């Protein structure tokens, strides 16, 4: 087992969020020129190859990675994540990186809120208060009643809900399957589903955009590799708050490269959502330590 190194884990999480933010920026560019389903399909081809290469190097190889007593749960997880990625990339095109990520950062709060009914976990009043504050932040971002409501704003919110459900299903699957098995099904199932759908939306790509597509695939694999290394050297609860830096990196990219603007309500709402999310993570970590 790798020795725990929280400081290294934090730096790896910072690098992970930066790489994923770059991936989101490239996805926004390509999905603005080509069909979202095709872009995500090609991205998944490379991701599946990466997942299978990782599995092949471990003890037991692909056969061990594919072994599961709950195939239905694993397949559902893979389909859910592929759908969530399509919805989020669509949100990048419709709303931009800044507003999409500001709304999407509510997913840890959704995980906390849904962990009770789905996993039977107890959520105390402090975390419920944080969840409430976080969703006040989401309402500030959306500004219902103060302007013409953008129905497009529900797209990243739907993505956050799906990603939260994916996270909960991953925790549920972990009761019987290893992380390696869940990772294997995430990549392979997503690739199969996206190929079955995305191949019907194939469009010819320009040479320069194929280069961007290659960079997109590499950043996807690199981001997941960094994430694996992060959790290998540090506890998830110790490094998870730094995952919110993806909002900072993505917003910076959206403003400097794509000419997006940061409205006051988006900034204020994002601060509330992130603060509530970090508090929720801290309370969860404290409860886990008390339980041990």
mmCIF file of N, CA and C in Angstrom, residues 9-133:
data_model
loop_
_atom_site.group_PDB
_atom_site.id
_atom_site.type_symbol
_atom_site.label_atom_id
_atom_site.label_comp_id
_atom_site.label_asym_id
_atom_site.label_seq_id
_atom_site.Cartn_x
_atom_site.Cartn_y
_atom_site.Cartn_z
ATOM 1 N N UNK A 9 -0.947 14.718 -2.098
ATOM 2 C CA UNK A 9 -2.314 14.481 -2.571
ATOM 3 C C UNK A 9 -3.020 15.773 -2.944
ATOM 4 N N UNK A 10 -2.800 16.825 -2.156
ATOM 5 C CA UNK A 10 -3.416 18.127 -2.445
ATOM 6 C C UNK A 10 -2.897 18.676 -3.771
ATOM 7 N N UNK A 11 -1.573 18.616 -3.963
ATOM 8 C CA UNK A 11 -1.003 19.114 -5.216
ATOM 9 C C UNK A 11 -1.484 18.293 -6.414
ATOM 10 N N UNK A 12 -1.633 16.990 -6.224
ATOM 11 C CA UNK A 12 -2.147 16.149 -7.305
ATOM 12 C C UNK A 12 -3.604 16.497 -7.618
ATOM 13 N N UNK A 13 -4.398 16.810 -6.585
ATOM 14 C CA UNK A 13 -5.791 17.199 -6.818
ATOM 15 C C UNK A 13 -5.859 18.537 -7.546
ATOM 16 N N UNK A 14 -4.975 19.466 -7.198
ATOM 17 C CA UNK A 14 -4.926 20.748 -7.907
ATOM 18 C C UNK A 14 -4.605 20.522 -9.380
ATOM 19 N N UNK A 15 -3.622 19.649 -9.652
ATOM 20 C CA UNK A 15 -3.267 19.334 -11.039
ATOM 21 C C UNK A 15 -4.425 18.653 -11.752
ATOM 22 N N UNK A 16 -5.130 17.777 -11.035
ATOM 23 C CA UNK A 16 -6.284 17.080 -11.612
ATOM 24 C C UNK A 16 -7.364 18.061 -12.043
ATOM 25 N N UNK A 17 -7.692 19.014 -11.159
ATOM 26 C CA UNK A 17 -8.743 19.978 -11.477
ATOM 27 C C UNK A 17 -8.347 20.870 -12.650
ATOM 28 N N UNK A 18 -7.055 21.204 -12.722
ATOM 29 C CA UNK A 18 -6.576 22.031 -13.834
ATOM 30 C C UNK A 18 -6.723 21.278 -15.160
ATOM 31 N N UNK A 19 -6.324 20.014 -15.184
ATOM 32 C CA UNK A 19 -6.418 19.212 -16.405
ATOM 33 C C UNK A 19 -7.879 19.032 -16.818
ATOM 34 N N UNK A 20 -8.748 18.747 -15.856
ATOM 35 C CA UNK A 20 -10.165 18.577 -16.180
ATOM 36 C C UNK A 20 -10.796 19.885 -16.673
ATOM 37 N N UNK A 21 -10.348 21.024 -16.138
ATOM 38 C CA UNK A 21 -10.849 22.313 -16.619
ATOM 39 C C UNK A 21 -10.431 22.540 -18.069
ATOM 40 N N UNK A 22 -9.188 22.187 -18.395
ATOM 41 C CA UNK A 22 -8.723 22.293 -19.783
ATOM 42 C C UNK A 22 -9.551 21.374 -20.686
ATOM 43 N N UNK A 23 -9.862 20.180 -20.182
ATOM 44 C CA UNK A 23 -10.697 19.247 -20.939
ATOM 45 C C UNK A 23 -12.077 19.840 -21.211
ATOM 46 N N UNK A 24 -12.631 20.516 -20.210
ATOM 47 C CA UNK A 24 -13.943 21.144 -20.381
ATOM 48 C C UNK A 24 -13.889 22.254 -21.426
ATOM 49 N N UNK A 25 -12.788 23.021 -21.416
ATOM 50 C CA UNK A 25 -12.651 24.087 -22.405
ATOM 51 C C UNK A 25 -12.569 23.542 -23.823
ATOM 52 N N UNK A 26 -11.810 22.465 -24.015
ATOM 53 C CA UNK A 26 -11.703 21.847 -25.339
ATOM 54 C C UNK A 26 -13.039 21.245 -25.754
ATOM 55 N N UNK A 27 -13.743 20.624 -24.803
ATOM 56 C CA UNK A 27 -15.070 20.070 -25.093
ATOM 57 C C UNK A 27 -16.028 21.165 -25.540
ATOM 58 N N UNK A 28 -15.946 22.326 -24.875
ATOM 59 C CA UNK A 28 -16.803 23.455 -25.255
ATOM 60 C C UNK A 28 -16.517 23.886 -26.685
ATOM 61 N N UNK A 29 -15.243 23.944 -27.041
ATOM 62 C CA UNK A 29 -14.865 24.345 -28.403
ATOM 63 C C UNK A 29 -15.369 23.339 -29.441
ATOM 64 N N UNK A 30 -15.093 22.065 -29.224
ATOM 65 C CA UNK A 30 -15.453 21.044 -30.216
ATOM 66 C C UNK A 30 -16.965 20.868 -30.325
ATOM 67 N N UNK A 31 -17.658 20.884 -29.180
ATOM 68 C CA UNK A 31 -19.113 20.711 -29.202
ATOM 69 C C UNK A 31 -19.814 21.918 -29.810
ATOM 70 N N UNK A 32 -19.117 23.055 -29.864
ATOM 71 C CA UNK A 32 -19.681 24.217 -30.539
ATOM 72 C C UNK A 32 -19.601 24.104 -32.048
ATOM 73 N N UNK A 33 -18.730 23.187 -32.537
ATOM 74 C CA UNK A 33 -18.538 22.995 -33.970
ATOM 75 C C UNK A 33 -19.162 21.693 -34.485
ATOM 76 N N UNK A 34 -19.223 20.677 -33.611
ATOM 77 C CA UNK A 34 -19.698 19.355 -34.026
ATOM 78 C C UNK A 34 -20.746 18.836 -33.040
ATOM 79 N N UNK A 35 -21.419 17.765 -33.421
ATOM 80 C CA UNK A 35 -22.456 17.196 -32.570
ATOM 81 C C UNK A 35 -21.866 16.718 -31.242
ATOM 82 N N UNK A 36 -22.561 17.030 -30.150
ATOM 83 C CA UNK A 36 -22.099 16.679 -28.811
ATOM 84 C C UNK A 36 -21.899 15.178 -28.673
ATOM 85 N N UNK A 37 -22.834 14.399 -29.211
ATOM 86 C CA UNK A 37 -22.761 12.943 -29.070
ATOM 87 C C UNK A 37 -21.529 12.369 -29.757
ATOM 88 N N UNK A 38 -21.154 12.927 -30.902
ATOM 89 C CA UNK A 38 -19.965 12.455 -31.597
ATOM 90 C C UNK A 38 -18.699 12.790 -30.813
ATOM 91 N N UNK A 39 -18.649 13.994 -30.279
ATOM 92 C CA UNK A 39 -17.480 14.422 -29.509
ATOM 93 C C UNK A 39 -17.296 13.530 -28.283
ATOM 94 N N UNK A 40 -18.369 13.289 -27.559
ATOM 95 C CA UNK A 40 -18.285 12.458 -26.356
ATOM 96 C C UNK A 40 -17.957 11.013 -26.722
ATOM 97 N N UNK A 41 -18.479 10.525 -27.849
ATOM 98 C CA UNK A 41 -18.198 9.158 -28.289
ATOM 99 C C UNK A 41 -16.702 8.948 -28.519
ATOM 100 N N UNK A 42 -16.071 9.848 -29.263
ATOM 101 C CA UNK A 42 -14.639 9.705 -29.543
ATOM 102 C C UNK A 42 -13.830 9.814 -28.248
ATOM 103 N N UNK A 43 -14.235 10.714 -27.384
ATOM 104 C CA UNK A 43 -13.579 10.856 -26.076
ATOM 105 C C UNK A 43 -13.656 9.547 -25.292
ATOM 106 N N UNK A 44 -14.793 8.869 -25.363
ATOM 107 C CA UNK A 44 -14.977 7.612 -24.647
ATOM 108 C C UNK A 44 -14.155 6.476 -25.245
ATOM 109 N N UNK A 45 -13.919 6.502 -26.556
ATOM 110 C CA UNK A 45 -13.082 5.462 -27.168
ATOM 111 C C UNK A 45 -11.706 5.450 -26.508
ATOM 112 N N UNK A 46 -11.125 6.617 -26.366
ATOM 113 C CA UNK A 46 -9.797 6.717 -25.763
ATOM 114 C C UNK A 46 -9.857 6.378 -24.281
ATOM 115 N N UNK A 47 -10.914 6.829 -23.614
ATOM 116 C CA UNK A 47 -11.081 6.554 -22.188
ATOM 117 C C UNK A 47 -11.190 5.053 -21.938
ATOM 118 N N UNK A 48 -11.969 4.344 -22.767
ATOM 119 C CA UNK A 48 -12.128 2.895 -22.619
ATOM 120 C C UNK A 48 -10.796 2.179 -22.833
ATOM 121 N N UNK A 49 -10.027 2.633 -23.811
ATOM 122 C CA UNK A 49 -8.709 2.033 -24.068
ATOM 123 C C UNK A 49 -7.803 2.233 -22.855
ATOM 124 N N UNK A 50 -7.874 3.417 -22.251
ATOM 125 C CA UNK A 50 -7.079 3.712 -21.057
ATOM 126 C C UNK A 50 -7.496 2.817 -19.887
ATOM 127 N N UNK A 51 -8.808 2.690 -19.691
ATOM 128 C CA UNK A 51 -9.329 1.860 -18.601
ATOM 129 C C UNK A 51 -8.893 0.404 -18.760
ATOM 130 N N UNK A 52 -8.982 -0.116 -19.975
ATOM 131 C CA UNK A 52 -8.604 -1.503 -20.222
ATOM 132 C C UNK A 52 -7.096 -1.714 -20.064
ATOM 133 N N UNK A 53 -6.307 -0.707 -20.439
ATOM 134 C CA UNK A 53 -4.854 -0.803 -20.262
ATOM 135 C C UNK A 53 -4.496 -0.844 -18.779
ATOM 136 N N UNK A 54 -5.181 -0.031 -17.974
ATOM 137 C CA UNK A 54 -4.941 -0.026 -16.527
ATOM 138 C C UNK A 54 -5.334 -1.372 -15.929
ATOM 139 N N UNK A 55 -6.501 -1.890 -16.335
ATOM 140 C CA UNK A 55 -6.987 -3.168 -15.804
ATOM 141 C C UNK A 55 -6.067 -4.322 -16.182
ATOM 142 N N UNK A 56 -5.544 -4.293 -17.399
ATOM 143 C CA UNK A 56 -4.686 -5.381 -17.886
ATOM 144 C C UNK A 56 -3.390 -5.484 -17.091
ATOM 145 N N UNK A 57 -2.945 -4.381 -16.512
ATOM 146 C CA UNK A 57 -1.679 -4.371 -15.774
ATOM 147 C C UNK A 57 -1.836 -4.852 -14.339
ATOM 148 N N UNK A 58 -3.067 -4.947 -13.857
ATOM 149 C CA UNK A 58 -3.301 -5.372 -12.482
ATOM 150 C C UNK A 58 -3.422 -6.886 -12.391
ATOM 151 N N UNK A 59 -3.329 -7.405 -11.187
ATOM 152 C CA UNK A 59 -3.415 -8.853 -10.968
ATOM 153 C C UNK A 59 -4.756 -9.391 -11.469
ATOM 154 N N UNK A 60 -4.700 -10.446 -12.264
ATOM 155 C CA UNK A 60 -5.933 -11.037 -12.795
ATOM 156 C C UNK A 60 -6.352 -10.459 -14.118
ATOM 157 N N UNK A 61 -5.793 -9.291 -14.499
ATOM 158 C CA UNK A 61 -6.070 -8.686 -15.797
ATOM 159 C C UNK A 61 -7.521 -8.286 -16.001
ATOM 160 N N UNK A 62 -7.928 -8.293 -17.257
ATOM 161 C CA UNK A 62 -9.277 -7.841 -17.630
ATOM 162 C C UNK A 62 -10.360 -8.716 -17.010
ATOM 163 N N UNK A 63 -10.100 -10.015 -16.901
ATOM 164 C CA UNK A 63 -11.097 -10.936 -16.353
ATOM 165 C C UNK A 63 -11.428 -10.583 -14.911
ATOM 166 N N UNK A 64 -10.401 -10.274 -14.131
ATOM 167 C CA UNK A 64 -10.611 -9.906 -12.732
ATOM 168 C C UNK A 64 -11.345 -8.570 -12.627
ATOM 169 N N UNK A 65 -10.993 -7.621 -13.487
ATOM 170 C CA UNK A 65 -11.629 -6.306 -13.445
ATOM 171 C C UNK A 65 -13.108 -6.387 -13.809
ATOM 172 N N UNK A 66 -13.445 -7.287 -14.724
ATOM 173 C CA UNK A 66 -14.835 -7.411 -15.187
ATOM 174 C C UNK A 66 -15.701 -8.247 -14.260
ATOM 175 N N UNK A 67 -15.096 -8.949 -13.305
ATOM 176 C CA UNK A 67 -15.847 -9.823 -12.406
ATOM 177 C C UNK A 67 -16.685 -8.995 -11.429
ATOM 178 N N UNK A 68 -17.990 -9.180 -11.449
ATOM 179 C CA UNK A 68 -18.889 -8.461 -10.552
ATOM 180 C C UNK A 68 -20.128 -9.296 -10.260
ATOM 181 N N UNK A 69 -20.661 -9.145 -9.068
ATOM 182 C CA UNK A 69 -21.896 -9.835 -8.691
ATOM 183 C C UNK A 69 -23.110 -8.941 -8.882
ATOM 184 N N UNK A 70 -22.868 -7.722 -9.348
ATOM 185 C CA UNK A 70 -23.964 -6.762 -9.551
ATOM 186 C C UNK A 70 -23.814 -6.054 -10.901
ATOM 187 N N UNK A 71 -23.901 -6.804 -11.992
ATOM 188 C CA UNK A 71 -23.715 -6.207 -13.318
ATOM 189 C C UNK A 71 -24.730 -5.112 -13.635
ATOM 190 N N UNK A 72 -25.941 -5.267 -13.150
ATOM 191 C CA UNK A 72 -26.962 -4.254 -13.405
ATOM 192 C C UNK A 72 -26.585 -2.903 -12.836
ATOM 193 N N UNK A 73 -26.066 -2.888 -11.615
ATOM 194 C CA UNK A 73 -25.648 -1.649 -10.965
ATOM 195 C C UNK A 73 -24.493 -1.015 -11.733
ATOM 196 N N UNK A 74 -23.516 -1.847 -12.127
ATOM 197 C CA UNK A 74 -22.344 -1.335 -12.828
ATOM 198 C C UNK A 74 -22.705 -0.787 -14.210
ATOM 199 N N UNK A 75 -23.580 -1.473 -14.915
ATOM 200 C CA UNK A 75 -24.010 -0.995 -16.239
ATOM 201 C C UNK A 75 -24.777 0.319 -16.101
ATOM 202 N N UNK A 76 -25.644 0.381 -15.094
ATOM 203 C CA UNK A 76 -26.409 1.606 -14.862
ATOM 204 C C UNK A 76 -25.479 2.775 -14.576
ATOM 205 N N UNK A 77 -24.441 2.541 -13.758
ATOM 206 C CA UNK A 77 -23.450 3.587 -13.467
ATOM 207 C C UNK A 77 -22.789 4.089 -14.748
ATOM 208 N N UNK A 78 -22.369 3.154 -15.598
ATOM 209 C CA UNK A 78 -21.688 3.535 -16.832
ATOM 210 C C UNK A 78 -22.571 4.352 -17.755
ATOM 211 N N UNK A 79 -23.833 3.939 -17.889
ATOM 212 C CA UNK A 79 -24.786 4.666 -18.743
ATOM 213 C C UNK A 79 -25.063 6.045 -18.157
ATOM 214 N N UNK A 80 -25.214 6.097 -16.841
ATOM 215 C CA UNK A 80 -25.523 7.357 -16.167
ATOM 216 C C UNK A 80 -24.411 8.381 -16.358
ATOM 217 N N UNK A 81 -23.151 7.957 -16.197
ATOM 218 C CA UNK A 81 -22.048 8.901 -16.354
ATOM 219 C C UNK A 81 -21.925 9.380 -17.794
ATOM 220 N N UNK A 82 -22.095 8.472 -18.756
ATOM 221 C CA UNK A 82 -22.021 8.874 -20.166
ATOM 222 C C UNK A 82 -23.099 9.909 -20.483
ATOM 223 N N UNK A 83 -24.299 9.693 -19.958
ATOM 224 C CA UNK A 83 -25.396 10.646 -20.168
ATOM 225 C C UNK A 83 -25.078 11.983 -19.516
ATOM 226 N N UNK A 84 -24.530 11.926 -18.299
ATOM 227 C CA UNK A 84 -24.198 13.152 -17.577
ATOM 228 C C UNK A 84 -23.165 13.976 -18.329
ATOM 229 N N UNK A 85 -22.157 13.312 -18.894
ATOM 230 C CA UNK A 85 -21.117 14.033 -19.639
ATOM 231 C C UNK A 85 -21.715 14.727 -20.855
ATOM 232 N N UNK A 86 -22.603 14.041 -21.563
ATOM 233 C CA UNK A 86 -23.269 14.650 -22.728
ATOM 234 C C UNK A 86 -24.055 15.887 -22.318
ATOM 235 N N UNK A 87 -24.784 15.781 -21.216
ATOM 236 C CA UNK A 87 -25.603 16.902 -20.747
ATOM 237 C C UNK A 87 -24.719 18.071 -20.329
ATOM 238 N N UNK A 88 -23.602 17.788 -19.650
ATOM 239 C CA UNK A 88 -22.725 18.860 -19.185
ATOM 240 C C UNK A 88 -22.023 19.551 -20.350
ATOM 241 N N UNK A 89 -21.583 18.780 -21.334
ATOM 242 C CA UNK A 89 -20.948 19.391 -22.506
ATOM 243 C C UNK A 89 -21.957 20.271 -23.248
ATOM 244 N N UNK A 90 -23.208 19.807 -23.313
ATOM 245 C CA UNK A 90 -24.268 20.624 -23.916
ATOM 246 C C UNK A 90 -24.445 21.926 -23.138
ATOM 247 N N UNK A 91 -24.334 21.848 -21.804
ATOM 248 C CA UNK A 91 -24.452 23.049 -20.972
ATOM 249 C C UNK A 91 -23.326 24.037 -21.267
ATOM 250 N N UNK A 92 -22.116 23.520 -21.513
ATOM 251 C CA UNK A 92 -20.994 24.399 -21.855
ATOM 252 C C UNK A 92 -21.308 25.225 -23.096
ATOM 253 N N UNK A 93 -21.941 24.575 -24.073
ATOM 254 C CA UNK A 93 -22.266 25.249 -25.330
ATOM 255 C C UNK A 93 -23.397 26.262 -25.128
ATOM 256 N N UNK A 94 -24.393 25.891 -24.329
ATOM 257 C CA UNK A 94 -25.578 26.729 -24.150
ATOM 258 C C UNK A 94 -25.339 27.897 -23.202
ATOM 259 N N UNK A 95 -24.593 27.659 -22.103
ATOM 260 C CA UNK A 95 -24.431 28.678 -21.064
ATOM 261 C C UNK A 95 -22.996 29.164 -20.900
ATOM 262 N N UNK A 96 -22.029 28.374 -21.348
ATOM 263 C CA UNK A 96 -20.633 28.719 -21.127
ATOM 264 C C UNK A 96 -20.071 27.999 -19.914
ATOM 265 N N UNK A 97 -18.769 28.114 -19.721
ATOM 266 C CA UNK A 97 -18.085 27.403 -18.648
ATOM 267 C C UNK A 97 -18.382 28.006 -17.275
ATOM 268 N N UNK A 98 -18.454 29.325 -17.192
ATOM 269 C CA UNK A 98 -18.588 29.992 -15.901
ATOM 270 C C UNK A 98 -19.886 29.599 -15.200
ATOM 271 N N UNK A 99 -21.015 29.863 -15.849
ATOM 272 C CA UNK A 99 -22.304 29.598 -15.217
ATOM 273 C C UNK A 99 -22.559 28.105 -15.059
ATOM 274 N N UNK A 100 -22.155 27.309 -16.043
ATOM 275 C CA UNK A 100 -22.363 25.860 -15.960
ATOM 276 C C UNK A 100 -21.645 25.273 -14.751
ATOM 277 N N UNK A 101 -20.379 25.644 -14.572
ATOM 278 C CA UNK A 101 -19.622 25.102 -13.440
ATOM 279 C C UNK A 101 -20.123 25.652 -12.112
ATOM 280 N N UNK A 102 -20.571 26.902 -12.093
ATOM 281 C CA UNK A 102 -21.086 27.478 -10.852
ATOM 282 C C UNK A 102 -22.287 26.685 -10.353
ATOM 283 N N UNK A 103 -23.157 26.261 -11.277
ATOM 284 C CA UNK A 103 -24.331 25.465 -10.909
ATOM 285 C C UNK A 103 -23.938 24.022 -10.604
ATOM 286 N N UNK A 104 -23.012 23.484 -11.399
ATOM 287 C CA UNK A 104 -22.617 22.078 -11.252
ATOM 288 C C UNK A 104 -21.957 21.800 -9.902
ATOM 289 N N UNK A 105 -21.316 22.809 -9.303
ATOM 290 C CA UNK A 105 -20.631 22.595 -8.027
ATOM 291 C C UNK A 105 -21.589 22.250 -6.892
ATOM 292 N N UNK A 106 -22.869 22.250 -7.160
ATOM 293 C CA UNK A 106 -23.848 21.856 -6.137
ATOM 294 C C UNK A 106 -23.936 20.338 -5.979
ATOM 295 N N UNK A 107 -23.224 19.572 -6.812
ATOM 296 C CA UNK A 107 -23.406 18.123 -6.764
ATOM 297 C C UNK A 107 -23.029 17.485 -5.422
ATOM 298 N N UNK A 108 -21.986 17.969 -4.683
ATOM 299 C CA UNK A 108 -21.731 17.355 -3.372
ATOM 300 C C UNK A 108 -22.897 17.532 -2.404
ATOM 301 N N UNK A 109 -23.599 18.669 -2.530
ATOM 302 C CA UNK A 109 -24.765 18.906 -1.682
ATOM 303 C C UNK A 109 -25.894 17.948 -2.051
ATOM 304 N N UNK A 110 -26.041 17.679 -3.338
ATOM 305 C CA UNK A 110 -27.048 16.715 -3.781
ATOM 306 C C UNK A 110 -26.710 15.311 -3.288
ATOM 307 N N UNK A 111 -25.418 14.976 -3.294
ATOM 308 C CA UNK A 111 -25.004 13.672 -2.773
ATOM 309 C C UNK A 111 -25.382 13.551 -1.297
ATOM 310 N N UNK A 112 -25.094 14.611 -0.529
ATOM 311 C CA UNK A 112 -25.419 14.588 0.891
ATOM 312 C C UNK A 112 -26.929 14.477 1.114
ATOM 313 N N UNK A 113 -27.708 15.217 0.307
ATOM 314 C CA UNK A 113 -29.162 15.203 0.464
ATOM 315 C C UNK A 113 -29.767 13.857 0.087
ATOM 316 N N UNK A 114 -29.203 13.199 -0.930
ATOM 317 C CA UNK A 114 -29.762 11.933 -1.415
ATOM 318 C C UNK A 114 -29.179 10.711 -0.726
ATOM 319 N N UNK A 115 -28.102 10.888 0.060
ATOM 320 C CA UNK A 115 -27.469 9.737 0.698
ATOM 321 C C UNK A 115 -28.386 9.056 1.701
ATOM 322 N N UNK A 116 -29.312 9.824 2.298
ATOM 323 C CA UNK A 116 -30.265 9.238 3.237
ATOM 324 C C UNK A 116 -31.246 8.294 2.570
ATOM 325 N N UNK A 117 -32.066 8.808 1.621
ATOM 326 C CA UNK A 117 -33.059 7.935 0.986
ATOM 327 C C UNK A 117 -32.470 6.825 0.125
ATOM 328 N N UNK A 118 -31.286 7.033 -0.459
ATOM 329 C CA UNK A 118 -30.728 6.024 -1.364
ATOM 330 C C UNK A 118 -29.832 5.022 -0.635
ATOM 331 N N UNK A 119 -28.962 5.508 0.260
ATOM 332 C CA UNK A 119 -28.009 4.626 0.939
ATOM 333 C C UNK A 119 -28.351 4.384 2.409
ATOM 334 N N UNK A 120 -29.364 5.074 2.895
ATOM 335 C CA UNK A 120 -29.743 4.887 4.296
ATOM 336 C C UNK A 120 -28.800 5.548 5.276
ATOM 337 N N UNK A 121 -28.005 6.535 4.812
ATOM 338 C CA UNK A 121 -27.071 7.227 5.694
ATOM 339 C C UNK A 121 -27.797 8.352 6.448
ATOM 340 N N UNK A 122 -27.330 8.627 7.656
ATOM 341 C CA UNK A 122 -27.944 9.667 8.472
ATOM 342 C C UNK A 122 -27.325 11.025 8.162
ATOM 343 N N UNK A 123 -28.161 12.004 7.904
ATOM 344 C CA UNK A 123 -27.709 13.373 7.636
ATOM 345 C C UNK A 123 -28.199 14.261 8.767
ATOM 346 N N UNK A 124 -27.259 14.826 9.546
ATOM 347 C CA UNK A 124 -27.619 15.653 10.695
ATOM 348 C C UNK A 124 -28.102 17.041 10.305
ATOM 349 N N UNK A 125 -28.565 17.784 11.319
ATOM 350 C CA UNK A 125 -29.150 19.097 11.041
ATOM 351 C C UNK A 125 -28.112 20.090 10.509
ATOM 352 N N UNK A 126 -26.838 19.936 10.923
ATOM 353 C CA UNK A 126 -25.814 20.854 10.435
ATOM 354 C C UNK A 126 -25.615 20.699 8.926
ATOM 355 N N UNK A 127 -25.563 19.449 8.480
ATOM 356 C CA UNK A 127 -25.385 19.233 7.042
ATOM 357 C C UNK A 127 -26.633 19.632 6.263
ATOM 358 N N UNK A 128 -27.822 19.420 6.856
ATOM 359 C CA UNK A 128 -29.047 19.867 6.181
ATOM 360 C C UNK A 128 -29.057 21.397 6.054
ATOM 361 N N UNK A 129 -28.544 22.078 7.079
ATOM 362 C CA UNK A 129 -28.457 23.536 7.017
ATOM 363 C C UNK A 129 -27.509 23.963 5.900
ATOM 364 N N UNK A 130 -26.356 23.279 5.809
ATOM 365 C CA UNK A 130 -25.394 23.589 4.744
ATOM 366 C C UNK A 130 -26.003 23.325 3.373
ATOM 367 N N UNK A 131 -26.755 22.239 3.254
ATOM 368 C CA UNK A 131 -27.413 21.921 1.987
ATOM 369 C C UNK A 131 -28.392 23.039 1.616
ATOM 370 N N UNK A 132 -29.139 23.516 2.622
ATOM 371 C CA UNK A 132 -30.080 24.601 2.372
ATOM 372 C C UNK A 132 -29.382 25.876 1.921
ATOM 373 N N UNK A 133 -28.266 26.219 2.581
ATOM 374 C CA UNK A 133 -27.485 27.405 2.203
ATOM 375 C C UNK A 133 -26.957 27.250 0.775
#
